[in-house]
């Protein structure tokens, strides 16, 4: 999913030198972002990239987790 998250540095600060945009698992993708707008862009890009290879994102199985928001 590198294609869907390569638009810039909009991930979370993990360490001093590491700012991941996503976490890839065997059959899942966790997108990481600071703002709702960045998350929407990543989700749209992931859906477009997935559809290009015949995959679909299932809305019913998708989750949004907001952590430490103010």
PQR file of N, CA, C, O and H, with PARSE charges and radii, in Angstrom:
ATOM      1  N   UNK A   1       0.819  -1.190   0.000 -0.4000 1.5000
ATOM      2  CA  UNK A   1       0.000   0.000   0.000 -0.0000 2.0000
ATOM      3  C   UNK A   1       0.864   1.255   0.000  0.5500 1.7000
ATOM      4  O   UNK A   1       0.364   2.346   0.278 -0.5500 1.4000
ATOM      5  N   UNK A   2       2.118   1.123  -0.299 -0.4000 1.5000
ATOM      6  CA  UNK A   2       2.985   2.289  -0.362 -0.0000 2.0000
ATOM      7  C   UNK A   2       2.421   3.340  -1.303  0.5500 1.7000
ATOM      8  O   UNK A   2       2.557   4.536  -1.041 -0.5500 1.4000
ATOM      9  H   UNK A   2       2.524   0.237  -0.524  0.4000 1.0000
ATOM     10  N   UNK A   3       1.793   2.921  -2.389 -0.4000 1.5000
ATOM     11  CA  UNK A   3       1.209   3.852  -3.352 -0.0000 2.0000
ATOM     12  C   UNK A   3       0.157   4.741  -2.699  0.5500 1.7000
ATOM     13  O   UNK A   3       0.077   5.930  -3.008 -0.5500 1.4000
ATOM     14  H   UNK A   3       1.682   1.950  -2.602  0.4000 1.0000
ATOM     15  N   UNK A   4      -0.632   4.193  -1.822 -0.4000 1.5000
ATOM     16  CA  UNK A   4      -1.739   4.956  -1.232 -0.0000 2.0000
ATOM     17  C   UNK A   4      -1.286   5.918  -0.149  0.5500 1.7000
ATOM     18  O   UNK A   4      -2.036   6.828   0.202 -0.5500 1.4000
ATOM     19  H   UNK A   4      -0.567   3.228  -1.572  0.4000 1.0000
ATOM     20  N   UNK A   5      -0.083   5.750   0.394 -0.4000 1.5000
ATOM     21  CA  UNK A   5       0.365   6.613   1.485 -0.0000 2.0000
ATOM     22  C   UNK A   5       1.603   7.419   1.133  0.5500 1.7000
ATOM     23  O   UNK A   5       2.218   8.012   2.019 -0.5500 1.4000
ATOM     24  H   UNK A   5       0.526   5.010   0.108  0.4000 1.0000
ATOM     25  N   UNK A   6       1.981   7.456  -0.128 -0.4000 1.5000
ATOM     26  CA  UNK A   6       3.227   8.117  -0.507 -0.0000 2.0000
ATOM     27  C   UNK A   6       3.075   9.611  -0.758  0.5500 1.7000
ATOM     28  O   UNK A   6       3.997  10.235  -1.283 -0.5500 1.4000
ATOM     29  H   UNK A   6       1.481   6.975  -0.848  0.4000 1.0000
ATOM     30  N   UNK A   7       1.951  10.196  -0.404 -0.4000 1.5000
ATOM     31  CA  UNK A   7       1.708  11.601  -0.685 -0.0000 2.0000
ATOM     32  C   UNK A   7       2.456  12.578   0.199  0.5500 1.7000
ATOM     33  O   UNK A   7       2.465  13.770  -0.105 -0.5500 1.4000
ATOM     34  H   UNK A   7       1.201   9.689   0.022  0.4000 1.0000
ATOM     35  N   UNK A   8       3.074  12.140   1.261 -0.4000 1.5000
ATOM     36  CA  UNK A   8       3.796  13.049   2.136 -0.0000 2.0000
ATOM     37  C   UNK A   8       3.900  12.489   3.534  0.5500 1.7000
ATOM     38  O   UNK A   8       3.476  11.365   3.803 -0.5500 1.4000
ATOM     39  H   UNK A   8       3.066  11.171   1.508  0.4000 1.0000
ATOM     40  N   UNK A   9       4.468  13.279   4.417 -0.4000 1.5000
ATOM     41  CA  UNK A   9       4.665  12.868   5.801 -0.0000 2.0000
ATOM     42  C   UNK A   9       3.460  13.283   6.633  0.5500 1.7000
ATOM     43  O   UNK A   9       3.417  14.390   7.171 -0.5500 1.4000
ATOM     44  H   UNK A   9       4.813  14.192   4.198  0.4000 1.0000
ATOM     45  N   UNK A  10       2.493  12.395   6.734 -0.4000 1.5000
ATOM     46  CA  UNK A  10       1.292  12.686   7.513 -0.0000 2.0000
ATOM     47  C   UNK A  10       1.025  11.581   8.521  0.5500 1.7000
ATOM     48  O   UNK A  10      -0.113  11.401   8.954 -0.5500 1.4000
ATOM     49  H   UNK A  10       2.528  11.496   6.297  0.4000 1.0000
ATOM     50  N   UNK A  11       2.047  10.847   8.895 -0.4000 1.5000
ATOM     51  CA  UNK A  11       1.891   9.764   9.851 -0.0000 2.0000
ATOM     52  C   UNK A  11       2.039  10.271  11.272  0.5500 1.7000
ATOM     53  O   UNK A  11       1.935  11.469  11.538 -0.5500 1.4000
ATOM     54  H   UNK A  11       2.972  10.994   8.542  0.4000 1.0000
ATOM     55  N   UNK A  12       2.282   9.348  12.170 -0.4000 1.5000
ATOM     56  CA  UNK A  12       2.486   9.713  13.567 -0.0000 2.0000
ATOM     57  C   UNK A  12       3.969   9.616  13.893  0.5500 1.7000
ATOM     58  O   UNK A  12       4.681   8.798  13.312 -0.5500 1.4000
ATOM     59  H   UNK A  12       2.367   8.375  11.954  0.4000 1.0000
ATOM     60  N   UNK A  13       4.437  10.445  14.819 -0.4000 1.5000
ATOM     61  CA  UNK A  13       5.846  10.422  15.202 -0.0000 2.0000
ATOM     62  C   UNK A  13       6.075   9.227  16.112  0.5500 1.7000
ATOM     63  O   UNK A  13       5.596   9.208  17.246 -0.5500 1.4000
ATOM     64  H   UNK A  13       3.858  11.109  15.291  0.4000 1.0000
ATOM     65  N   UNK A  14       6.796   8.237  15.627 -0.4000 1.5000
ATOM     66  CA  UNK A  14       7.030   6.995  16.359 -0.0000 2.0000
ATOM     67  C   UNK A  14       8.308   7.100  17.172  0.5500 1.7000
ATOM     68  O   UNK A  14       8.310   6.870  18.381 -0.5500 1.4000
ATOM     69  H   UNK A  14       7.185   8.252  14.706  0.4000 1.0000
ATOM     70  N   UNK A  15       9.404   7.454  16.491 -0.4000 1.5000
ATOM     71  CA  UNK A  15      10.685   7.723  17.134 -0.0000 2.0000
ATOM     72  C   UNK A  15      11.233   8.997  16.512  0.5500 1.7000
ATOM     73  O   UNK A  15      10.577   9.596  15.660 -0.5500 1.4000
ATOM     74  H   UNK A  15       9.402   7.641  15.509  0.4000 1.0000
ATOM     75  N   UNK A  16      12.425   9.421  16.922 -0.4000 1.5000
ATOM     76  CA  UNK A  16      12.998  10.655  16.394 -0.0000 2.0000
ATOM     77  C   UNK A  16      13.150  10.621  14.876  0.5500 1.7000
ATOM     78  O   UNK A  16      13.028  11.656  14.221 -0.5500 1.4000
ATOM     79  H   UNK A  16      12.957   8.934  17.614  0.4000 1.0000
ATOM     80  N   UNK A  17      13.414   9.448  14.313 -0.4000 1.5000
ATOM     81  CA  UNK A  17      13.653   9.343  12.876 -0.0000 2.0000
ATOM     82  C   UNK A  17      12.572   8.573  12.128  0.5500 1.7000
ATOM     83  O   UNK A  17      12.688   8.371  10.919 -0.5500 1.4000
ATOM     84  H   UNK A  17      13.513   8.608  14.845  0.4000 1.0000
ATOM     85  N   UNK A  18      11.543   8.149  12.810 -0.4000 1.5000
ATOM     86  CA  UNK A  18      10.540   7.293  12.171 -0.0000 2.0000
ATOM     87  C   UNK A  18       9.143   7.888  12.317  0.5500 1.7000
ATOM     88  O   UNK A  18       8.686   8.156  13.429 -0.5500 1.4000
ATOM     89  H   UNK A  18      11.449   8.313  13.792  0.4000 1.0000
ATOM     90  N   UNK A  19       8.470   8.091  11.188 -0.4000 1.5000
ATOM     91  CA  UNK A  19       7.110   8.621  11.175 -0.0000 2.0000
ATOM     92  C   UNK A  19       6.265   7.791  10.209  0.5500 1.7000
ATOM     93  O   UNK A  19       6.047   8.204   9.070 -0.5500 1.4000
ATOM     94  H   UNK A  19       8.841   7.874  10.285  0.4000 1.0000
ATOM     95  N   UNK A  20       5.784   6.616  10.656 -0.4000 1.5000
ATOM     96  CA  UNK A  20       5.033   5.740   9.745 -0.0000 2.0000
ATOM     97  C   UNK A  20       3.664   6.306   9.373  0.5500 1.7000
ATOM     98  O   UNK A  20       2.991   6.933  10.191 -0.5500 1.4000
ATOM     99  H   UNK A  20       5.962   6.281  11.581  0.4000 1.0000
ATOM    100  N   UNK A  21       3.268   6.071   8.121 -0.4000 1.5000
ATOM    101  CA  UNK A  21       1.952   6.469   7.622 -0.0000 2.0000
ATOM    102  C   UNK A  21       0.943   5.338   7.745  0.5500 1.7000
ATOM    103  O   UNK A  21      -0.265   5.572   7.772 -0.5500 1.4000
ATOM    104  H   UNK A  21       3.815   5.561   7.456  0.4000 1.0000
ATOM    105  N   UNK A  22       1.453   4.097   7.819 -0.4000 1.5000
ATOM    106  CA  UNK A  22       0.555   2.951   7.892 -0.0000 2.0000
ATOM    107  C   UNK A  22       1.280   1.760   8.485  0.5500 1.7000
ATOM    108  O   UNK A  22       2.510   1.705   8.506 -0.5500 1.4000
ATOM    109  H   UNK A  22       2.435   3.907   7.797  0.4000 1.0000
ATOM    110  N   UNK A  23       0.495   0.807   8.966 -0.4000 1.5000
ATOM    111  CA  UNK A  23       1.008  -0.468   9.455 -0.0000 2.0000
ATOM    112  C   UNK A  23       0.373  -1.546   8.598  0.5500 1.7000
ATOM    113  O   UNK A  23      -0.852  -1.646   8.533 -0.5500 1.4000
ATOM    114  H   UNK A  23      -0.504   0.852   8.949  0.4000 1.0000
ATOM    115  N   UNK A  24       1.188  -2.350   7.943 -0.4000 1.5000
ATOM    116  CA  UNK A  24       0.689  -3.396   7.052 -0.0000 2.0000
ATOM    117  C   UNK A  24       0.718  -4.743   7.760  0.5500 1.7000
ATOM    118  O   UNK A  24       1.727  -5.123   8.352 -0.5500 1.4000
ATOM    119  H   UNK A  24       2.184  -2.269   7.995  0.4000 1.0000
ATOM    120  N   UNK A  25      -0.388  -5.454   7.692 -0.4000 1.5000
ATOM    121  CA  UNK A  25      -0.503  -6.789   8.246 -0.0000 2.0000
ATOM    122  C   UNK A  25      -0.816  -7.748   7.104  0.5500 1.7000
ATOM    123  O   UNK A  25      -0.951  -7.311   5.961 -0.5500 1.4000
ATOM    124  H   UNK A  25      -1.208  -5.146   7.211  0.4000 1.0000
ATOM    125  N   UNK A  26      -0.934  -9.019   7.380 -0.4000 1.5000
ATOM    126  CA  UNK A  26      -1.163 -10.020   6.329 -0.0000 2.0000
ATOM    127  C   UNK A  26      -2.376  -9.686   5.470  0.5500 1.7000
ATOM    128  O   UNK A  26      -2.290  -9.717   4.242 -0.5500 1.4000
ATOM    129  H   UNK A  26      -0.825  -9.374   8.309  0.4000 1.0000
ATOM    130  N   UNK A  27      -3.484  -9.373   6.089 -0.4000 1.5000
ATOM    131  CA  UNK A  27      -4.691  -9.067   5.312 -0.0000 2.0000
ATOM    132  C   UNK A  27      -5.395  -7.806   5.803  0.5500 1.7000
ATOM    133  O   UNK A  27      -6.591  -7.627   5.573 -0.5500 1.4000
ATOM    134  H   UNK A  27      -3.553  -9.348   7.086  0.4000 1.0000
ATOM    135  N   UNK A  28      -4.656  -6.942   6.474 -0.4000 1.5000
ATOM    136  CA  UNK A  28      -5.232  -5.712   7.003 -0.0000 2.0000
ATOM    137  C   UNK A  28      -4.261  -4.556   6.813  0.5500 1.7000
ATOM    138  O   UNK A  28      -3.060  -4.754   6.635 -0.5500 1.4000
ATOM    139  H   UNK A  28      -3.684  -7.088   6.660  0.4000 1.0000
ATOM    140  N   UNK A  29      -4.800  -3.358   6.853 -0.4000 1.5000
ATOM    141  CA  UNK A  29      -4.007  -2.145   6.731 -0.0000 2.0000
ATOM    142  C   UNK A  29      -4.488  -1.161   7.783  0.5500 1.7000
ATOM    143  O   UNK A  29      -5.682  -0.875   7.863 -0.5500 1.4000
ATOM    144  H   UNK A  29      -5.776  -3.197   6.997  0.4000 1.0000
ATOM    145  N   UNK A  30      -3.580  -0.644   8.585 -0.4000 1.5000
ATOM    146  CA  UNK A  30      -3.917   0.380   9.571 -0.0000 2.0000
ATOM    147  C   UNK A  30      -3.292   1.689   9.110  0.5500 1.7000
ATOM    148  O   UNK A  30      -2.068   1.819   9.071 -0.5500 1.4000
ATOM    149  H   UNK A  30      -2.609  -0.877   8.520  0.4000 1.0000
ATOM    150  N   UNK A  31      -4.130   2.656   8.763 -0.4000 1.5000
ATOM    151  CA  UNK A  31      -3.647   3.968   8.339 -0.0000 2.0000
ATOM    152  C   UNK A  31      -3.487   4.851   9.566  0.5500 1.7000
ATOM    153  O   UNK A  31      -4.324   4.813  10.468 -0.5500 1.4000
ATOM    154  H   UNK A  31      -5.124   2.550   8.795  0.4000 1.0000
ATOM    155  N   UNK A  32      -2.427   5.642   9.611 -0.4000 1.5000
ATOM    156  CA  UNK A  32      -2.134   6.509  10.747 -0.0000 2.0000
ATOM    157  C   UNK A  32      -2.095   7.953  10.273  0.5500 1.7000
ATOM    158  O   UNK A  32      -1.509   8.255   9.234 -0.5500 1.4000
ATOM    159  H   UNK A  32      -1.747   5.673   8.878  0.4000 1.0000
ATOM    160  N   UNK A  33      -2.723   8.848  11.038 -0.4000 1.5000
ATOM    161  CA  UNK A  33      -2.782  10.237  10.615 -0.0000 2.0000
ATOM    162  C   UNK A  33      -3.054  11.139  11.805  0.5500 1.7000
ATOM    163  O   UNK A  33      -3.553  10.693  12.838 -0.5500 1.4000
ATOM    164  H   UNK A  33      -3.199   8.602  11.882  0.4000 1.0000
ATOM    165  N   UNK A  34      -2.716  12.422  11.647 -0.4000 1.5000
ATOM    166  CA  UNK A  34      -2.988  13.404  12.693 -0.0000 2.0000
ATOM    167  C   UNK A  34      -4.350  14.064  12.544  0.5500 1.7000
ATOM    168  O   UNK A  34      -4.979  14.410  13.544 -0.5500 1.4000
ATOM    169  H   UNK A  34      -2.311  12.785  10.808  0.4000 1.0000
ATOM    170  N   UNK A  35      -4.814  14.242  11.316 -0.4000 1.5000
ATOM    171  CA  UNK A  35      -6.071  14.963  11.101 -0.0000 2.0000
ATOM    172  C   UNK A  35      -7.076  14.105  10.348  0.5500 1.7000
ATOM    173  O   UNK A  35      -6.715  13.136   9.679 -0.5500 1.4000
ATOM    174  H   UNK A  35      -4.304  13.961  10.503  0.4000 1.0000
ATOM    175  N   UNK A  36      -8.337  14.480  10.470 -0.4000 1.5000
ATOM    176  CA  UNK A  36      -9.401  13.767   9.769 -0.0000 2.0000
ATOM    177  C   UNK A  36      -9.243  13.933   8.260  0.5500 1.7000
ATOM    178  O   UNK A  36      -9.496  12.995   7.504 -0.5500 1.4000
ATOM    179  H   UNK A  36      -8.630  15.267  11.013  0.4000 1.0000
ATOM    180  N   UNK A  37      -8.830  15.113   7.821 -0.4000 1.5000
ATOM    181  CA  UNK A  37      -8.639  15.356   6.387 -0.0000 2.0000
ATOM    182  C   UNK A  37      -7.538  14.455   5.821  0.5500 1.7000
ATOM    183  O   UNK A  37      -7.706  13.870   4.751 -0.5500 1.4000
ATOM    184  H   UNK A  37      -8.625  15.874   8.436  0.4000 1.0000
ATOM    185  N   UNK A  38      -6.424  14.343   6.528 -0.4000 1.5000
ATOM    186  CA  UNK A  38      -5.341  13.461   6.081 -0.0000 2.0000
ATOM    187  C   UNK A  38      -5.815  12.016   6.036  0.5500 1.7000
ATOM    188  O   UNK A  38      -5.469  11.277   5.114 -0.5500 1.4000
ATOM    189  H   UNK A  38      -6.288  14.818   7.398  0.4000 1.0000
ATOM    190  N   UNK A  39      -6.603  11.608   7.025 -0.4000 1.5000
ATOM    191  CA  UNK A  39      -7.113  10.240   7.055 -0.0000 2.0000
ATOM    192  C   UNK A  39      -8.055   9.987   5.882  0.5500 1.7000
ATOM    193  O   UNK A  39      -8.018   8.916   5.276 -0.5500 1.4000
ATOM    194  H   UNK A  39      -6.884  12.208   7.774  0.4000 1.0000
ATOM    195  N   UNK A  40      -8.895  10.964   5.560 -0.4000 1.5000
ATOM    196  CA  UNK A  40      -9.805  10.813   4.429 -0.0000 2.0000
ATOM    197  C   UNK A  40      -9.027  10.667   3.125  0.5500 1.7000
ATOM    198  O   UNK A  40      -9.377   9.839   2.284 -0.5500 1.4000
ATOM    199  H   UNK A  40      -8.925  11.834   6.053  0.4000 1.0000
ATOM    200  N   UNK A  41      -7.976  11.465   2.954 -0.4000 1.5000
ATOM    201  CA  UNK A  41      -7.152  11.370   1.747 -0.0000 2.0000
ATOM    202  C   UNK A  41      -6.493   9.997   1.643  0.5500 1.7000
ATOM    203  O   UNK A  41      -6.467   9.399   0.567 -0.5500 1.4000
ATOM    204  H   UNK A  41      -7.692  12.137   3.637  0.4000 1.0000
ATOM    205  N   UNK A  42      -5.965   9.502   2.749 -0.4000 1.5000
ATOM    206  CA  UNK A  42      -5.322   8.180   2.753 -0.0000 2.0000
ATOM    207  C   UNK A  42      -6.332   7.077   2.452  0.5500 1.7000
ATOM    208  O   UNK A  42      -6.037   6.147   1.702 -0.5500 1.4000
ATOM    209  H   UNK A  42      -5.986   9.987   3.623  0.4000 1.0000
ATOM    210  N   UNK A  43      -7.521   7.185   3.038 -0.4000 1.5000
ATOM    211  CA  UNK A  43      -8.553   6.179   2.802 -0.0000 2.0000
ATOM    212  C   UNK A  43      -8.982   6.170   1.340  0.5500 1.7000
ATOM    213  O   UNK A  43      -9.136   5.106   0.740 -0.5500 1.4000
ATOM    214  H   UNK A  43      -7.760   7.942   3.647  0.4000 1.0000
ATOM    215  N   UNK A  44      -9.172   7.341   0.776 -0.4000 1.5000
ATOM    216  CA  UNK A  44      -9.544   7.448  -0.636 -0.0000 2.0000
ATOM    217  C   UNK A  44      -8.453   6.873  -1.527  0.5500 1.7000
ATOM    218  O   UNK A  44      -8.743   6.128  -2.463 -0.5500 1.4000
ATOM    219  H   UNK A  44      -9.046   8.205   1.264  0.4000 1.0000
ATOM    220  N   UNK A  45      -7.197   7.215  -1.243 -0.4000 1.5000
ATOM    221  CA  UNK A  45      -6.077   6.686  -2.030 -0.0000 2.0000
ATOM    222  C   UNK A  45      -5.962   5.173  -1.899  0.5500 1.7000
ATOM    223  O   UNK A  45      -5.689   4.485  -2.883 -0.5500 1.4000
ATOM    224  H   UNK A  45      -6.961   7.820  -0.482  0.4000 1.0000
ATOM    225  N   UNK A  46      -6.168   4.648  -0.691 -0.4000 1.5000
ATOM    226  CA  UNK A  46      -6.100   3.197  -0.486 -0.0000 2.0000
ATOM    227  C   UNK A  46      -7.221   2.494  -1.244  0.5500 1.7000
ATOM    228  O   UNK A  46      -7.002   1.436  -1.836 -0.5500 1.4000
ATOM    229  H   UNK A  46      -6.390   5.207   0.108  0.4000 1.0000
ATOM    230  N   UNK A  47      -8.414   3.073  -1.228 -0.4000 1.5000
ATOM    231  CA  UNK A  47      -9.543   2.480  -1.953 -0.0000 2.0000
ATOM    232  C   UNK A  47      -9.288   2.480  -3.452  0.5500 1.7000
ATOM    233  O   UNK A  47      -9.598   1.503  -4.133 -0.5500 1.4000
ATOM    234  H   UNK A  47      -8.591   3.931  -0.747  0.4000 1.0000
ATOM    235  N   UNK A  48      -8.728   3.558  -3.968 -0.4000 1.5000
ATOM    236  CA  UNK A  48      -8.422   3.650  -5.399 -0.0000 2.0000
ATOM    237  C   UNK A  48      -7.356   2.641  -5.796  0.5500 1.7000
ATOM    238  O   UNK A  48      -7.499   1.949  -6.804 -0.5500 1.4000
ATOM    239  H   UNK A  48      -8.476   4.352  -3.414  0.4000 1.0000
ATOM    240  N   UNK A  49      -6.282   2.554  -5.004 -0.4000 1.5000
ATOM    241  CA  UNK A  49      -5.203   1.607  -5.303 -0.0000 2.0000
ATOM    242  C   UNK A  49      -5.695   0.169  -5.194  0.5500 1.7000
ATOM    243  O   UNK A  49      -5.306  -0.680  -5.996 -0.5500 1.4000
ATOM    244  H   UNK A  49      -6.166   3.116  -4.185  0.4000 1.0000
ATOM    245  N   UNK A  50      -6.541  -0.111  -4.219 -0.4000 1.5000
ATOM    246  CA  UNK A  50      -7.083  -1.459  -4.050 -0.0000 2.0000
ATOM    247  C   UNK A  50      -7.993  -1.840  -5.210  0.5500 1.7000
ATOM    248  O   UNK A  50      -7.910  -2.950  -5.735 -0.5500 1.4000
ATOM    249  H   UNK A  50      -6.858   0.579  -3.567  0.4000 1.0000
ATOM    250  N   UNK A  51      -8.856  -0.922  -5.603 -0.4000 1.5000
ATOM    251  CA  UNK A  51      -9.786  -1.190  -6.710 -0.0000 2.0000
ATOM    252  C   UNK A  51      -9.039  -1.460  -8.011  0.5500 1.7000
ATOM    253  O   UNK A  51      -9.507  -2.230  -8.850 -0.5500 1.4000
ATOM    254  H   UNK A  51      -8.924  -0.020  -5.176  0.4000 1.0000
ATOM    255  N   UNK A  52      -7.884  -0.831  -8.180 -0.4000 1.5000
ATOM    256  CA  UNK A  52      -7.096  -1.019  -9.402 -0.0000 2.0000
ATOM    257  C   UNK A  52      -6.602  -2.455  -9.561  0.5500 1.7000
ATOM    258  O   UNK A  52      -6.313  -2.895 -10.673 -0.5500 1.4000
ATOM    259  H   UNK A  52      -7.503  -0.206  -7.499  0.4000 1.0000
ATOM    260  N   UNK A  53      -6.506  -3.185  -8.449 -0.4000 1.5000
ATOM    261  CA  UNK A  53      -6.059  -4.584  -8.510 -0.0000 2.0000
ATOM    262  C   UNK A  53      -7.182  -5.555  -8.134  0.5500 1.7000
ATOM    263  O   UNK A  53      -6.934  -6.729  -7.856 -0.5500 1.4000
ATOM    264  H   UNK A  53      -6.740  -2.828  -7.545  0.4000 1.0000
ATOM    265  N   UNK A  54      -8.419  -5.049  -8.129 -0.4000 1.5000
ATOM    266  CA  UNK A  54      -9.566  -5.919  -7.903 -0.0000 2.0000
ATOM    267  C   UNK A  54      -9.944  -6.153  -6.456  0.5500 1.7000
ATOM    268  O   UNK A  54     -10.680  -7.096  -6.164 -0.5500 1.4000
ATOM    269  H   UNK A  54      -8.620  -4.096  -8.354  0.4000 1.0000
ATOM    270  N   UNK A  55      -9.467  -5.328  -5.543 -0.4000 1.5000
ATOM    271  CA  UNK A  55      -9.806  -5.474  -4.128 -0.0000 2.0000
ATOM    272  C   UNK A  55     -10.770  -4.370  -3.714  0.5500 1.7000
ATOM    273  O   UNK A  55     -10.758  -3.279  -4.284 -0.5500 1.4000
ATOM    274  H   UNK A  55      -8.869  -4.562  -5.780  0.4000 1.0000
ATOM    275  N   UNK A  56     -11.601  -4.658  -2.724 -0.4000 1.5000
ATOM    276  CA  UNK A  56     -12.561  -3.680  -2.221 -0.0000 2.0000
ATOM    277  C   UNK A  56     -12.393  -3.513  -0.721  0.5500 1.7000
ATOM    278  O   UNK A  56     -12.035  -4.457  -0.017 -0.5500 1.4000
ATOM    279  H   UNK A  56     -11.610  -5.544  -2.261  0.4000 1.0000
ATOM    280  N   UNK A  57     -12.654  -2.304  -0.235 -0.4000 1.5000
ATOM    281  CA  UNK A  57     -12.653  -2.043   1.203 -0.0000 2.0000
ATOM    282  C   UNK A  57     -14.086  -2.216   1.686  0.5500 1.7000
ATOM    283  O   UNK A  57     -14.996  -1.566   1.170 -0.5500 1.4000
ATOM    284  H   UNK A  57     -12.945  -1.536  -0.806  0.4000 1.0000
ATOM    285  N   UNK A  58     -14.295  -3.075   2.660 -0.4000 1.5000
ATOM    286  CA  UNK A  58     -15.628  -3.363   3.197 -0.0000 2.0000
ATOM    287  C   UNK A  58     -15.929  -2.363   4.310  0.5500 1.7000
ATOM    288  O   UNK A  58     -15.291  -2.392   5.363 -0.5500 1.4000
ATOM    289  H   UNK A  58     -13.556  -3.602   3.079  0.4000 1.0000
ATOM    290  N   UNK A  59     -16.898  -1.480   4.080 -0.4000 1.5000
ATOM    291  CA  UNK A  59     -17.226  -0.453   5.071 -0.0000 2.0000
ATOM    292  C   UNK A  59     -17.642  -1.038   6.414  0.5500 1.7000
ATOM    293  O   UNK A  59     -17.301  -0.495   7.465 -0.5500 1.4000
ATOM    294  H   UNK A  59     -17.416  -1.457   3.226  0.4000 1.0000
ATOM    295  N   UNK A  60     -18.372  -2.135   6.381 -0.4000 1.5000
ATOM    296  CA  UNK A  60     -18.841  -2.746   7.613 -0.0000 2.0000
ATOM    297  C   UNK A  60     -17.731  -3.327   8.472  0.5500 1.7000
ATOM    298  O   UNK A  60     -17.892  -3.465   9.685 -0.5500 1.4000
ATOM    299  H   UNK A  60     -18.649  -2.576   5.527  0.4000 1.0000
ATOM    300  N   UNK A  61     -16.617  -3.664   7.861 -0.4000 1.5000
ATOM    301  CA  UNK A  61     -15.489  -4.231   8.592 -0.0000 2.0000
ATOM    302  C   UNK A  61     -14.424  -3.187   8.918  0.5500 1.7000
ATOM    303  O   UNK A  61     -13.468  -3.480   9.635 -0.5500 1.4000
ATOM    304  H   UNK A  61     -16.487  -3.551   6.876  0.4000 1.0000
ATOM    305  N   UNK A  62     -14.583  -1.981   8.398 -0.4000 1.5000
ATOM    306  CA  UNK A  62     -13.608  -0.911   8.629 -0.0000 2.0000
ATOM    307  C   UNK A  62     -13.899  -0.228   9.957  0.5500 1.7000
ATOM    308  O   UNK A  62     -15.059  -0.061  10.335 -0.5500 1.4000
ATOM    309  H   UNK A  62     -15.360  -1.743   7.815  0.4000 1.0000
ATOM    310  N   UNK A  63     -12.858   0.163  10.656 -0.4000 1.5000
ATOM    311  CA  UNK A  63     -12.992   0.808  11.964 -0.0000 2.0000
ATOM    312  C   UNK A  63     -12.192   2.105  11.978  0.5500 1.7000
ATOM    313  O   UNK A  63     -11.170   2.232  11.303 -0.5500 1.4000
ATOM    314  H   UNK A  63     -11.916   0.027  10.349  0.4000 1.0000
ATOM    315  N   UNK A  64     -12.677   3.062  12.759 -0.4000 1.5000
ATOM    316  CA  UNK A  64     -11.961   4.309  12.989 -0.0000 2.0000
ATOM    317  C   UNK A  64     -11.664   4.385  14.477  0.5500 1.7000
ATOM    318  O   UNK A  64     -12.567   4.247  15.302 -0.5500 1.4000
ATOM    319  H   UNK A  64     -13.507   2.959  13.307  0.4000 1.0000
ATOM    320  N   UNK A  65     -10.416   4.602  14.817 -0.4000 1.5000
ATOM    321  CA  UNK A  65     -10.006   4.736  16.211 -0.0000 2.0000
ATOM    322  C   UNK A  65      -9.392   6.110  16.387  0.5500 1.7000
ATOM    323  O   UNK A  65      -8.379   6.432  15.766 -0.5500 1.4000
ATOM    324  H   UNK A  65      -9.682   4.714  14.147  0.4000 1.0000
ATOM    325  N   UNK A  66     -10.006   6.915  17.230 -0.4000 1.5000
ATOM    326  CA  UNK A  66      -9.465   8.241  17.535 -0.0000 2.0000
ATOM    327  C   UNK A  66      -8.846   8.159  18.914  0.5500 1.7000
ATOM    328  O   UNK A  66      -9.486   7.748  19.881 -0.5500 1.4000
ATOM    329  H   UNK A  66     -10.830   6.653  17.734  0.4000 1.0000
ATOM    330  N   UNK A  67      -7.596   8.558  18.982 -0.4000 1.5000
ATOM    331  CA  UNK A  67      -6.855   8.446  20.231 -0.0000 2.0000
ATOM    332  C   UNK A  67      -6.275   9.794  20.616  0.5500 1.7000
ATOM    333  O   UNK A  67      -5.664  10.470  19.788 -0.5500 1.4000
ATOM    334  H   UNK A  67      -7.076   8.892  18.196  0.4000 1.0000
ATOM    335  N   UNK A  68      -6.461  10.185  21.853 -0.4000 1.5000
ATOM    336  CA  UNK A  68      -5.862  11.399  22.397 -0.0000 2.0000
ATOM    337  C   UNK A  68      -6.195  12.624  21.556  0.5500 1.7000
ATOM    338  O   UNK A  68      -5.306  13.404  21.215 -0.5500 1.4000
ATOM    339  H   UNK A  68      -6.958   9.637  22.525  0.4000 1.0000
ATOM    340  N   UNK A  69      -7.464  12.798  21.220 -0.4000 1.5000
ATOM    341  CA  UNK A  69      -7.876  13.947  20.421 -0.0000 2.0000
ATOM    342  C   UNK A  69      -8.318  15.079  21.333  0.5500 1.7000
ATOM    343  O   UNK A  69      -8.827  14.850  22.430 -0.5500 1.4000
ATOM    344  H   UNK A  69      -8.186  12.165  21.496  0.4000 1.0000
ATOM    345  N   UNK A  70      -8.120  16.289  20.869 -0.4000 1.5000
ATOM    346  CA  UNK A  70      -8.542  17.446  21.670 -0.0000 2.0000
ATOM    347  C   UNK A  70      -9.373  18.382  20.846  0.5500 1.7000
ATOM    348  O   UNK A  70      -9.821  19.414  21.346 -0.5500 1.4000
ATOM    349  H   UNK A  70      -7.707  16.476  19.978  0.4000 1.0000
TER
END
